[in-house]
Each structure stands twice: as structure tokens, then as C-alpha cells.
Coordinates of C-alpha atoms in Angstrom, one line a residue:
M54 CA -27.8 -39.9 98.1
N55 CA -26.5 -43.4 98.4
H56 CA -28.7 -46.3 99.3
V57 CA -27.5 -49.3 101.3
S58 CA -27.9 -52.7 99.5
L59 CA -29.2 -55.7 101.0
S60 CA -25.6 -56.7 102.0
G61 CA -25.0 -53.6 103.9
E62 CA -22.7 -52.0 101.4
L63 CA -22.7 -49.0 99.9
P64 CA -23.6 -49.7 96.1
P65 CA -21.0 -47.9 94.0
S66 CA -21.8 -44.4 92.3
Y67 CA -22.3 -43.6 88.7
D68 CA -22.4 -40.9 86.4
V69 CA -25.3 -41.9 84.4
F70 CA -27.7 -44.6 84.4
L71 CA -28.8 -46.2 81.0
S72 CA -32.4 -47.4 80.7
Y73 CA -33.2 -49.4 77.5
A74 CA -35.1 -52.2 76.2
A75 CA -33.7 -55.5 75.9
D76 CA -33.7 -55.3 72.2
D77 CA -31.7 -51.8 72.2
A78 CA -29.1 -53.5 74.3
A79 CA -26.5 -53.3 71.3
W80 CA -27.0 -49.6 70.6
A81 CA -27.0 -48.8 74.4
R82 CA -23.7 -50.4 74.7
T83 CA -22.1 -48.4 71.9
L84 CA -23.4 -45.1 73.6
A85 CA -22.2 -46.1 76.9
E86 CA -18.9 -46.8 75.3
Q87 CA -18.5 -43.4 73.8
L88 CA -19.3 -41.8 77.4
A89 CA -17.0 -44.1 79.2
G90 CA -14.3 -42.9 76.4
H91 CA -15.0 -39.6 77.7
G92 CA -14.3 -40.5 81.3
L93 CA -17.4 -41.1 82.5
S94 CA -18.9 -44.2 84.5
P95 CA -22.0 -45.2 83.1
F96 CA -24.3 -47.9 84.6
L97 CA -25.3 -50.6 82.0
E98 CA -27.0 -53.6 83.3
Q99 CA -25.1 -55.9 80.9
W100 CA -21.9 -54.5 82.2
S101 CA -22.8 -54.1 85.9
I102 CA -24.8 -57.1 86.9
E103 CA -22.9 -60.1 88.6
P104 CA -23.7 -63.6 88.8
G105 CA -25.9 -63.9 91.9
D106 CA -27.0 -60.4 92.0
V107 CA -30.7 -59.8 92.6
V108 CA -31.1 -57.9 89.3
L109 CA -34.2 -55.6 90.4
H110 CA -32.4 -54.6 93.7
R111 CA -29.2 -53.9 92.0
V112 CA -30.8 -51.7 89.1
E113 CA -32.8 -49.9 91.6
A114 CA -29.5 -49.2 93.9
A115 CA -27.8 -48.0 90.5
L116 CA -30.5 -45.9 89.6
R117 CA -30.8 -43.9 92.8
A118 CA -26.9 -43.9 93.2
S119 CA -26.7 -41.9 89.7
A120 CA -26.4 -38.2 89.3
H121 CA -27.9 -38.4 85.6
G122 CA -30.5 -40.8 83.8
I123 CA -30.4 -41.4 80.3
A124 CA -33.6 -43.1 78.7
V125 CA -33.1 -44.9 75.4
I126 CA -36.7 -44.3 74.0
S127 CA -37.6 -46.7 70.9
P128 CA -40.5 -48.5 69.7
A129 CA -39.3 -51.2 71.5
S130 CA -38.8 -49.6 74.6
M131 CA -42.4 -48.5 74.2
R132 CA -43.8 -52.1 74.4
D133 CA -41.1 -53.1 77.2
A134 CA -42.9 -52.9 80.4
R135 CA -39.5 -52.9 82.7
A136 CA -38.2 -50.2 80.5
M137 CA -41.1 -47.9 81.0
D138 CA -41.3 -48.7 84.6
E139 CA -37.4 -47.6 84.6
Y140 CA -38.4 -44.4 82.8
A141 CA -41.2 -43.5 85.2
V142 CA -38.7 -44.1 88.1
L143 CA -36.2 -41.7 86.3
A144 CA -39.0 -39.1 85.7
T145 CA -39.8 -39.2 89.3
E146 CA -36.5 -38.7 90.5
A147 CA -36.0 -35.8 88.3
A148 CA -38.8 -34.2 90.0
S149 CA -38.1 -35.1 93.5
S150 CA -34.1 -35.3 93.7
G151 CA -32.8 -33.0 90.9
L152 CA -31.3 -36.0 88.8
R153 CA -30.7 -34.6 85.4
F154 CA -33.1 -36.9 83.0
I155 CA -32.2 -37.1 79.5
P156 CA -34.3 -38.9 77.1
V157 CA -32.8 -40.0 73.9
L158 CA -34.6 -41.3 71.0
I159 CA -34.0 -43.7 68.3
G160 CA -36.1 -45.6 65.7
H161 CA -38.0 -42.4 64.8
V162 CA -40.4 -42.5 67.8
P163 CA -42.0 -39.4 69.1
A164 CA -41.3 -38.5 72.7
P165 CA -43.9 -39.8 75.0
P166 CA -45.6 -37.7 77.6
F167 CA -43.2 -38.1 80.4
A168 CA -40.2 -37.0 78.3
A169 CA -41.9 -34.4 76.1
H170 CA -41.2 -31.4 78.6
R171 CA -37.5 -31.9 78.5
V172 CA -34.8 -31.1 76.3
W173 CA -34.1 -34.6 74.3
R174 CA -31.8 -35.6 71.6
D175 CA -32.8 -37.6 68.7
F176 CA -30.1 -40.4 67.5
S177 CA -32.3 -41.9 65.0
D178 CA -30.2 -41.1 62.1
A179 CA -27.1 -40.6 63.5
T180 CA -24.0 -42.4 62.6
G181 CA -20.2 -41.7 62.5
R182 CA -19.3 -38.4 63.0
E183 CA -22.6 -37.2 63.7
F184 CA -23.1 -40.0 66.4
T185 CA -19.8 -39.1 68.1
L186 CA -20.7 -35.3 68.4
K187 CA -23.9 -36.1 69.9
A188 CA -22.4 -38.3 72.5
A189 CA -19.9 -36.1 73.1
E190 CA -22.4 -33.3 73.7
L191 CA -24.1 -35.6 76.3
A192 CA -20.7 -36.7 78.0
A193 CA -20.1 -33.1 78.4
V194 CA -23.6 -32.5 80.0
I195 CA -23.1 -35.0 82.4
G196 CA -19.7 -34.0 82.9
D197 CA -20.4 -30.5 83.4
R198 CA -18.1 -29.3 80.8
P199 CA -18.9 -26.9 78.0
A200 CA -20.4 -28.9 75.0
P201 CA -18.3 -29.7 71.9
T202 CA -20.0 -28.2 68.7
D203 CA -19.3 -28.1 64.9
G204 CA -20.9 -24.3 64.7
T205 CA -24.5 -25.9 63.4
P206 CA -27.5 -25.3 65.4
S207 CA -29.0 -28.3 66.9
P208 CA -32.4 -29.3 65.0
D209 CA -33.5 -30.8 68.3
T210 CA -33.5 -27.4 70.6
L211 CA -37.3 -26.5 69.9
R212 CA -38.9 -29.9 70.0
A213 CA -40.6 -29.8 73.2
T214 CA -44.2 -29.1 74.4
H215 CA -44.9 -26.1 76.6
P216 CA -46.4 -27.1 79.9
T217 CA -46.6 -25.1 82.9
A218 CA -43.5 -25.2 84.9
P219 CA -43.6 -28.0 87.6
R220 CA -41.7 -26.0 90.1
P221 CA -41.0 -22.3 91.3
V222 CA -39.0 -20.3 88.9
T223 CA -35.8 -19.1 90.1
P224 CA -33.2 -16.8 89.3
P225 CA -30.4 -17.9 86.7
P226 CA -26.8 -18.0 87.9
R227 CA -26.5 -14.5 85.6
P228 CA -29.6 -12.6 84.0
A229 CA -29.0 -12.3 80.2
F230 CA -29.9 -10.6 77.2
V231 CA -32.5 -13.5 75.7
V232 CA -32.1 -13.8 71.9
C233 CA -35.3 -14.9 70.4
Y234 CA -35.6 -15.9 66.9
A235 CA -37.3 -18.6 64.8
P236 CA -35.7 -21.7 63.5
G237 CA -35.6 -20.3 60.1
D238 CA -33.6 -17.4 61.2
A239 CA -31.3 -19.1 63.0
V240 CA -28.2 -18.3 61.2
Y241 CA -28.9 -14.8 61.7
G242 CA -30.0 -15.2 65.2
A243 CA -26.7 -17.1 66.2
R244 CA -24.8 -14.4 64.5
L245 CA -26.5 -11.6 66.7
A246 CA -26.0 -13.7 70.1
R247 CA -22.4 -14.1 69.2
Q248 CA -22.0 -10.1 68.5
L249 CA -23.4 -9.3 71.9
L250 CA -21.0 -11.9 73.7
V251 CA -17.8 -10.9 71.8
A252 CA -19.2 -7.2 73.0
G253 CA -18.8 -8.6 76.9
L254 CA -22.9 -8.6 77.3
P255 CA -24.4 -11.9 79.0
V256 CA -26.2 -13.8 76.1
W257 CA -28.9 -16.8 76.2
S258 CA -30.6 -18.2 73.6
T259 CA -32.4 -21.5 73.1
E260 CA -29.3 -23.1 71.8
D261 CA -28.1 -22.8 75.0
L262 CA -30.4 -25.5 76.2
R263 CA -28.7 -28.6 77.4
P264 CA -30.1 -32.4 77.0
G265 CA -31.9 -32.8 80.2
D266 CA -32.8 -29.3 81.0
G267 CA -36.7 -28.5 81.7
H268 CA -37.4 -27.0 78.2
F269 CA -40.0 -24.4 79.0
W270 CA -39.0 -23.9 82.6
T271 CA -35.7 -22.8 81.7
I272 CA -36.8 -20.4 79.2
R273 CA -39.2 -18.9 81.7
Q274 CA -36.3 -18.6 83.9
Q275 CA -34.4 -17.0 81.4
L276 CA -37.1 -14.6 80.2
R277 CA -38.4 -13.5 83.7
Y278 CA -35.1 -12.4 84.9
A279 CA -33.6 -11.3 81.4
V280 CA -31.7 -8.0 80.8
A281 CA -33.8 -7.4 78.0
V282 CA -35.3 -9.6 75.4
V283 CA -34.1 -9.4 71.9
V284 CA -36.4 -10.6 69.2
V285 CA -35.4 -11.0 65.6
M286 CA -38.5 -10.2 63.5
T287 CA -39.4 -12.0 60.7
P288 CA -42.5 -13.4 59.0
R289 CA -41.3 -16.5 60.0
S290 CA -41.0 -15.5 63.5
Q291 CA -44.4 -13.6 63.8
D292 CA -46.1 -16.9 62.8
S293 CA -43.9 -18.8 65.4
D294 CA -45.9 -20.1 68.2
D295 CA -42.6 -20.3 70.5
V296 CA -41.4 -17.0 69.8
T297 CA -45.0 -15.8 70.3
R298 CA -44.8 -17.4 73.6
M299 CA -41.5 -16.0 74.6
I300 CA -42.5 -12.3 73.8
L301 CA -45.9 -12.6 75.9
E302 CA -43.7 -14.3 78.8
G303 CA -41.3 -11.3 78.5
Q304 CA -43.8 -9.1 78.5
V305 CA -46.0 -10.5 81.4
H306 CA -43.0 -9.8 83.7
G307 CA -42.2 -6.4 82.3
R308 CA -38.9 -7.0 80.6
P309 CA -37.4 -4.3 78.3
F310 CA -37.7 -5.4 74.5
V311 CA -34.9 -5.0 71.7
P312 CA -36.8 -6.0 68.9
V313 CA -34.6 -6.2 65.5
L314 CA -36.5 -6.0 62.1
L315 CA -34.7 -8.7 59.8
D316 CA -37.4 -9.0 57.2
G317 CA -41.2 -8.1 56.7
D318 CA -43.2 -6.2 59.0
V319 CA -42.9 -5.3 62.7
N320 CA -43.9 -8.0 64.9
Y321 CA -47.7 -7.5 66.2
H322 CA -47.1 -8.2 69.6
L323 CA -44.3 -5.3 69.4
A324 CA -45.8 -2.8 67.4
A325 CA -45.6 -0.3 70.1
T326 CA -42.1 -0.8 70.8
W327 CA -38.8 0.9 69.3
Y328 CA -36.8 -1.5 67.3
V329 CA -33.7 -1.7 65.1
D330 CA -34.2 -1.7 61.3
A331 CA -31.7 -4.7 60.0
R332 CA -33.3 -5.2 56.8
D333 CA -30.2 -5.1 55.0
G334 CA -28.8 -8.2 57.3
A335 CA -26.5 -6.3 59.2
L336 CA -25.7 -6.8 62.7
L337 CA -25.9 -3.9 65.6
D338 CA -23.8 -1.0 65.0
A339 CA -21.6 0.9 67.6
A340 CA -24.0 3.0 68.4
R341 CA -26.8 0.2 69.2
L342 CA -24.2 -1.9 71.2
D343 CA -23.5 1.0 73.4
L344 CA -27.3 1.5 73.8
L345 CA -27.3 -2.1 75.3
R346 CA -24.2 -1.7 77.5
R347 CA -26.3 1.4 78.7
L348 CA -29.2 -0.9 79.4
Y349 CA -27.2 -3.6 80.9
E350 CA -25.9 -1.1 83.5
D351 CA -29.3 0.2 84.0
V352 CA -30.6 -3.2 85.1
R353 CA -27.9 -4.2 87.1
E354 CA -28.0 -1.0 89.1
N355 CA -32.0 -1.3 89.5
R356 CA -32.1 2.0 87.7
P357 CA -35.2 2.7 84.9
V358 CA -34.1 1.6 81.8
R359 CA -33.4 4.0 79.0
L360 CA -34.6 3.1 75.4
P361 CA -35.7 5.2 72.5
E362 CA -39.0 6.3 71.9
A363 CA -41.3 3.7 70.5
A364 CA -41.8 3.6 66.6
R365 CA -45.2 4.4 65.4
R366 CA -44.7 3.4 61.8
V367 CA -42.9 0.7 59.7
P368 CA -39.5 2.0 58.2
G369 CA -39.8 2.7 54.7
G370 CA -43.5 2.0 54.5
A371 CA -44.5 5.5 53.3
G372 CA -46.3 6.3 56.6
D373 CA -48.5 2.9 56.8
P374 CA -49.3 1.9 60.1
V375 CA -47.8 -1.5 61.6
P376 CA -50.1 -4.1 60.0
A377 CA -52.9 -5.4 62.5
M378 CA -53.9 -8.9 63.3
T379 CA -57.3 -9.5 62.1
A380 CA -60.1 -9.7 64.7
S381 CA -61.2 -13.6 63.7
A382 CA -57.1 -14.8 64.1
G383 CA -56.6 -12.4 67.3
L384 CA -59.9 -14.4 68.6
E385 CA -58.5 -17.8 67.3
R386 CA -55.3 -17.3 69.1
L387 CA -57.1 -16.1 72.0
R388 CA -59.0 -19.3 72.2
A389 CA -55.7 -21.1 72.1
H390 CA -54.2 -19.5 74.9
L391 CA -57.2 -20.3 77.3
A392 CA -57.4 -23.6 76.4
E393 CA -53.7 -24.2 77.5
D394 CA -54.6 -22.2 80.8
E395 CA -52.1 -19.5 79.6
Y396 CA -54.1 -16.7 81.2
E397 CA -51.5 -14.0 81.2
H398 CA -50.8 -14.6 77.5
A399 CA -54.4 -14.3 76.9
D400 CA -54.9 -11.1 79.0
L401 CA -52.1 -9.2 77.2
L402 CA -53.5 -10.3 73.8
T403 CA -57.0 -9.4 74.7
T404 CA -55.8 -6.0 75.5
R405 CA -53.8 -5.6 72.5
L406 CA -56.8 -6.7 70.2
V407 CA -58.9 -4.2 72.2
L408 CA -56.1 -1.3 71.8
E409 CA -55.5 -1.8 68.1
A410 CA -59.2 -2.0 67.2
A411 CA -59.2 1.7 68.8
G412 CA -56.2 2.8 67.1
R413 CA -54.6 3.1 70.3
L414 CA -52.0 0.5 70.6
T415 CA -48.9 2.6 70.7
E416 CA -50.4 4.7 73.3
G417 CA -51.6 1.8 75.6
W418 CA -54.8 3.2 76.9
L419 CA -57.9 4.9 75.9
R420 CA -60.8 7.5 76.5
E421 CA -64.3 6.5 75.9
R422 CA -64.0 8.5 72.3
H423 CA -61.5 5.9 71.2
A424 CA -63.4 2.9 72.1
I425 CA -66.3 3.8 69.7
G426 CA -63.9 2.5 67.1
V427 CA -63.8 -1.1 68.7
P428 CA -66.1 -3.2 66.9
L429 CA -69.1 -5.0 69.1
N430 CA -68.8 -8.1 67.5
L431 CA -65.1 -7.9 68.8
L432 CA -65.9 -7.4 72.3
A433 CA -68.6 -9.7 72.4
G434 CA -66.2 -12.7 71.2
I435 CA -63.5 -11.7 73.7
D436 CA -65.9 -11.7 76.5
A437 CA -67.6 -15.2 75.1
L438 CA -64.2 -16.7 75.2
W439 CA -63.2 -15.9 78.6
T440 CA -66.7 -16.4 80.0
A441 CA -66.9 -20.1 78.3
R442 CA -63.5 -21.0 79.7
S443 CA -64.2 -19.7 83.2
G444 CA -67.7 -21.1 83.5
G445 CA -69.2 -17.5 84.1
R446 CA -66.3 -16.6 86.3
Q447 CA -64.3 -14.4 84.0
G448 CA -65.0 -11.7 81.2
F449 CA -66.2 -8.2 80.3
G450 CA -69.8 -9.0 81.2
R451 CA -68.5 -10.5 84.6
Q452 CA -66.7 -7.2 85.4
L453 CA -69.7 -4.8 84.1
A454 CA -72.1 -6.5 86.7
R455 CA -69.7 -5.7 89.5
A456 CA -68.4 -2.1 88.4
P457 CA -69.9 0.8 90.6
A458 CA -72.5 2.7 89.2
R459 CA -72.0 6.0 87.2
G460 CA -73.2 9.0 88.5
R461 CA -72.6 12.5 87.7
R462 CA -69.0 11.6 87.7
P463 CA -67.2 8.5 86.8
P464 CA -65.9 6.1 89.6
R465 CA -62.2 7.0 91.1
F466 CA -59.7 4.6 90.7
T467 CA -59.9 3.5 94.5
E468 CA -63.7 2.9 93.6
L469 CA -63.0 1.0 90.8
G470 CA -60.1 -1.1 91.7
T471 CA -61.8 -2.4 94.8
A472 CA -65.3 -3.1 93.1
L473 CA -63.6 -5.3 90.8
G474 CA -61.4 -7.2 93.2
W475 CA -57.9 -5.8 92.5
R476 CA -57.7 -4.8 96.2
D477 CA -59.8 -5.9 99.1
A478 CA -60.5 -2.5 100.4
P479 CA -59.9 1.0 99.4
E480 CA -57.0 1.7 101.6
D481 CA -55.3 -1.4 100.5
P482 CA -52.1 -0.8 98.0
V483 CA -52.5 -1.7 94.5
P484 CA -49.8 -4.4 92.9
R485 CA -47.8 -2.0 91.1
L486 CA -46.2 -4.4 88.8
Y487 CA -48.3 -6.4 86.0
C488 CA -47.4 -10.0 87.2
D489 CA -48.4 -9.0 90.9
F490 CA -51.4 -7.5 89.4
V491 CA -52.4 -10.9 87.9
R492 CA -51.3 -12.9 90.8
R493 CA -54.4 -11.5 92.2
S494 CA -56.5 -12.0 89.1
A495 CA -55.8 -15.8 88.9
P496 CA -59.2 -17.3 88.1
V497 CA -60.9 -19.1 90.9
G498 CA -61.8 -22.7 90.4
E499 CA -61.3 -26.4 91.2
Q500 CA -57.7 -27.5 91.6
G501 CA -56.1 -28.7 88.1
G502 CA -59.0 -26.7 86.0
P503 CA -59.7 -23.4 84.3
G504 CA -59.5 -20.8 87.3
V505 CA -56.6 -22.5 89.5
D506 CA -56.2 -21.1 92.8
S507 CA -52.7 -22.4 93.0
E508 CA -51.2 -20.6 96.1
P509 CA -52.1 -20.3 99.9
G510 CA -54.1 -17.8 101.3
P511 CA -57.6 -16.6 101.4
P512 CA -59.6 -17.3 98.1
R513 CA -59.7 -14.8 95.6
L514 CA -62.5 -12.8 94.0
P515 CA -63.8 -14.0 90.5
G516 CA -64.4 -11.5 87.9
F517 CA -60.7 -10.0 87.2
F518 CA -59.8 -11.0 83.7
P519 CA -59.5 -9.4 81.5
T520 CA -57.3 -7.0 83.5
L521 CA -57.0 -4.4 80.1
R522 CA -53.7 -3.3 81.7
D523 CA -50.7 -2.8 79.7
P524 CA -47.2 -4.0 81.1
G525 CA -45.4 -1.7 78.6
H526 CA -46.7 1.3 80.3
E527 CA -46.2 0.4 83.7
N528 CA -43.4 3.0 84.3
D529 CA -45.8 5.9 83.5
P530 CA -46.8 7.9 86.7
D531 CA -50.2 7.9 86.0
W532 CA -51.0 4.3 84.7
Y533 CA -53.7 4.3 87.4
D534 CA -55.6 6.8 85.6
R535 CA -54.9 5.5 82.1
W536 CA -56.1 2.2 83.1
S537 CA -59.7 3.3 84.8
S538 CA -59.8 5.4 81.7
T539 CA -59.6 2.2 79.6
V540 CA -61.8 0.2 81.9
L541 CA -64.4 2.8 82.1
A542 CA -64.1 3.3 78.1
V543 CA -64.5 -0.3 77.5
H544 CA -67.4 -0.8 79.9
A545 CA -69.5 1.9 78.1
R546 CA -68.9 0.2 74.6
L547 CA -70.2 -3.0 76.3
R548 CA -73.3 -1.1 77.7
E549 CA -73.9 -0.1 73.9
W550 CA -73.7 -4.1 73.0
K551 CA -75.9 -4.8 75.9
A552 CA -78.3 -2.4 74.6
A553 CA -78.2 -3.6 71.0
R554 CA -79.0 -7.3 71.8

């Protein structure tokens, strides 16, 4: 939207507004020259301010008349009050009007908080051809053209923090196979993505992030609506927080998974999932590609997805089970998810820790005889973390206090679900999908803290998390009976813990 200037004339429109500190004017001019060489119209104060102009008004009008904004972030800009004010306006415009805000770093300075959740580019050591390629990439993004590439994955792609998405996640133009891999596996991951693309399948990976994209918002968008999530499994991806978050995000929304074992063991979070053995470094064979084509058709036609049965053993491992995450490592990761308010991720991890301890990870549910194998100290540790983070509103102990008393027969699903708050009355429907299920389970608390009730409507009852629901088995026709059995089995084991205290 154009704003009228003090003279009553509409200001000229610009493709991109360059914000920078006075000490960086020469560097900013070089970048602006490169952008102009690609046919763009950049606003650069040293080019655009004429004698007699009121500088503040002219800059403000130009900023609001620009569709894109580049913030040059440097040691000098962090000390420049005016540059920081301009950066703040760019961030505000990005949130309110859709302006694409592109942080550009020089001088080896870390991205400040207001820019860290956007995809940015580091020009600190860029000279010659590297500078030209990076500037051409920015020009392509601003001009909405395909980005030039020399075939090398950008080292900046995964450099961002992971805040909660600031706006509702909307469907992408075209759902795709989302290929996930650790930076150390980028060469194979890029080859795999290219193979799927050549086979005529829609593909997306973090290499498709463009400067100015909301980093994790875009990843969440792709994962929530993914045709399937293709995970390159290696020790590096097992240890990668980025890959783990992507796996959990896909699981929260019930997306199909196609794990590809490139090296090491099966990823802990995918231990109950069928996978492709690619430890020889080969790409997918014709049969696997045909399977993905059928999967794509199933998703497009809204049919049940057809994938092979889950693998129960590591191939070539002489029957050895998939290596388990230790209880201490699991509890530490659970603590980290809760500390970042990632309740769904923490919930899925909790279910996996319990099922794995009982030896029932592949089955996805358990009975009381299976729960005997769950260490009491593990349940106590899980309960303590949920209780502490929610101020006593969440956790196994809270659920146990709300559960109906056991008589001659165990409580029915309707009784159990109502008592624990998964619906308001026995006749109400129970949310079918895990992602809908956990919306009711959102912790209740003050705005902005643990237990945020972020959606309008009546307040939700406390005491839902952990849900002990496994989204990987949502399509089972008797999921509700299996869920009830799991909850009652854990509650029985908890009573043993309470009695032993």
C-alpha cells in the first residue's frame, strides 16, 4: 500500500528497502548495485534522498512503499539506534503486511532475536564469485524468480531458532514429500530429493527455504501437509535436534513416514516404522519409487495410505532389537521439550519412553502385564517433569486422581475419556485424529506461560497430558480400546509406585 507524502504526491515504489548503519554505507551500496544489475529498484538512502527532503519522512514512506526489506546486520548496526529502529519497523511490517524481511549478516555478528526466526544469509566472508552468487540469490527471491545455484547446499539454511509459529499454518501451494536429513548427510539428501523430483513427485527440503522465509513456520507448513516425510537415518540425524523436531512435527499431524537407513541404526523415533535399507549408499530402486507414486495417489485421493508392515528388527543385526534411548537421555530430552513449550513433542516422547520400556514400541499399546516392565523411577521422572512444568496441572499423578475408581470391571472407554477430560460428556464425540486430540489437551494457564489456552472458547479442564496416544496407530479400528488399555495399565503401575513410596 502506498502512503501519501507531505507534498500530497504518492512516493515511488521500490522492490526492496535496504536498511544499514552509516558505517556500512559502502558495503550496502555494493549490494544495491548488484541488485540493480538484476533489474530491481532498491531504495538506498544515499541514492534516493534529494536536497530539501525531510529524511525521516522520506525513509518512512519508502519503507512502507517497498515489498521487501533487507536489514544489513553488523557490529556497527548493533550500535546504531536509527538502524535498530528501521529493523524494528521492518519486522513489524513483515508481521502485519506480509513484507518479506531478509536479514543479511556481515562482520561475523550473530543474528539478533528479532531476525533469528527468519531465513538469513551470511555475507561476512563473501567476496568475488561467492558475493555475486549470494546477491543473485537475493535478487531472485525479491524478483520472484528461480534462484541461481552452483549445486552446493547453502550453509545458512539451518541457521535459525525454533519459536512457535507466529501465525496460523496454512496449506502450501502443493503438498510434497518432505526430505529430512542432517547437514552432514546433505550430499545424499540432495541426491535423494533430486531422484524423487525426476520421478515426477513433488519434493521439498530445507534447501528450498528462501531468504526471508519464516524458518520454522515454513517447515511446519510443509510437514503438516506433507504427502510423506522421508527421513535419511544416520547417527548424525539421530543426534540432530532439527531432524528430531521435524520427525515429531510430522508425527503430531499423522503424516506417513518413509525412513531411509543410510548408516548406523534405525532412528529411535521411527523404530516402529517400515524403512528402506540404503546402507550401500544407493538411491531408491524402481519398486520403492512405484510405492511412493502409489502413496502419492493415495494421499491425493484421500485413500488410506498403503505402506509395508513396520520393521521389528535392525536389518543385518542378527535379530537384535532397535537400540533404545536410555531413561536418563529420554528424561533429559523430555525436559528440553517442556522447557520450550513443545507439549505435543514432549507427549510423543513420553509415550515412546513408556512403550519402549515395556517392549511394546512396535505394537503401540500395552496391557497391565506389559506395564510391569516399566521402571517405576521412569514413571516418577516423567510425572515430575510434567508436574513441575505445569504447576501441578499435568502429569500421571493428576490423571490418576481424576480417573474413575476400579470396581469388578475396568472403566469403559466412555467413562475413562470423560473423567480425564477428553470430552465434556459421555455422549460427545472423541477427537479422531491425534492433532485434534491434543488441542483439547492444551495445558491451562496464564497467557504466555506454561499451559497456554491460546484458542477462543470455553476453558479446558486440566490434567490431560501425557495423552499416551500413539498417532502412528490412529488408523487401527480399535484404537480407543488399545488407548484405554494403555492408560489403565500405566495407572495400575503408578498405584504400585504410590504404594511403594
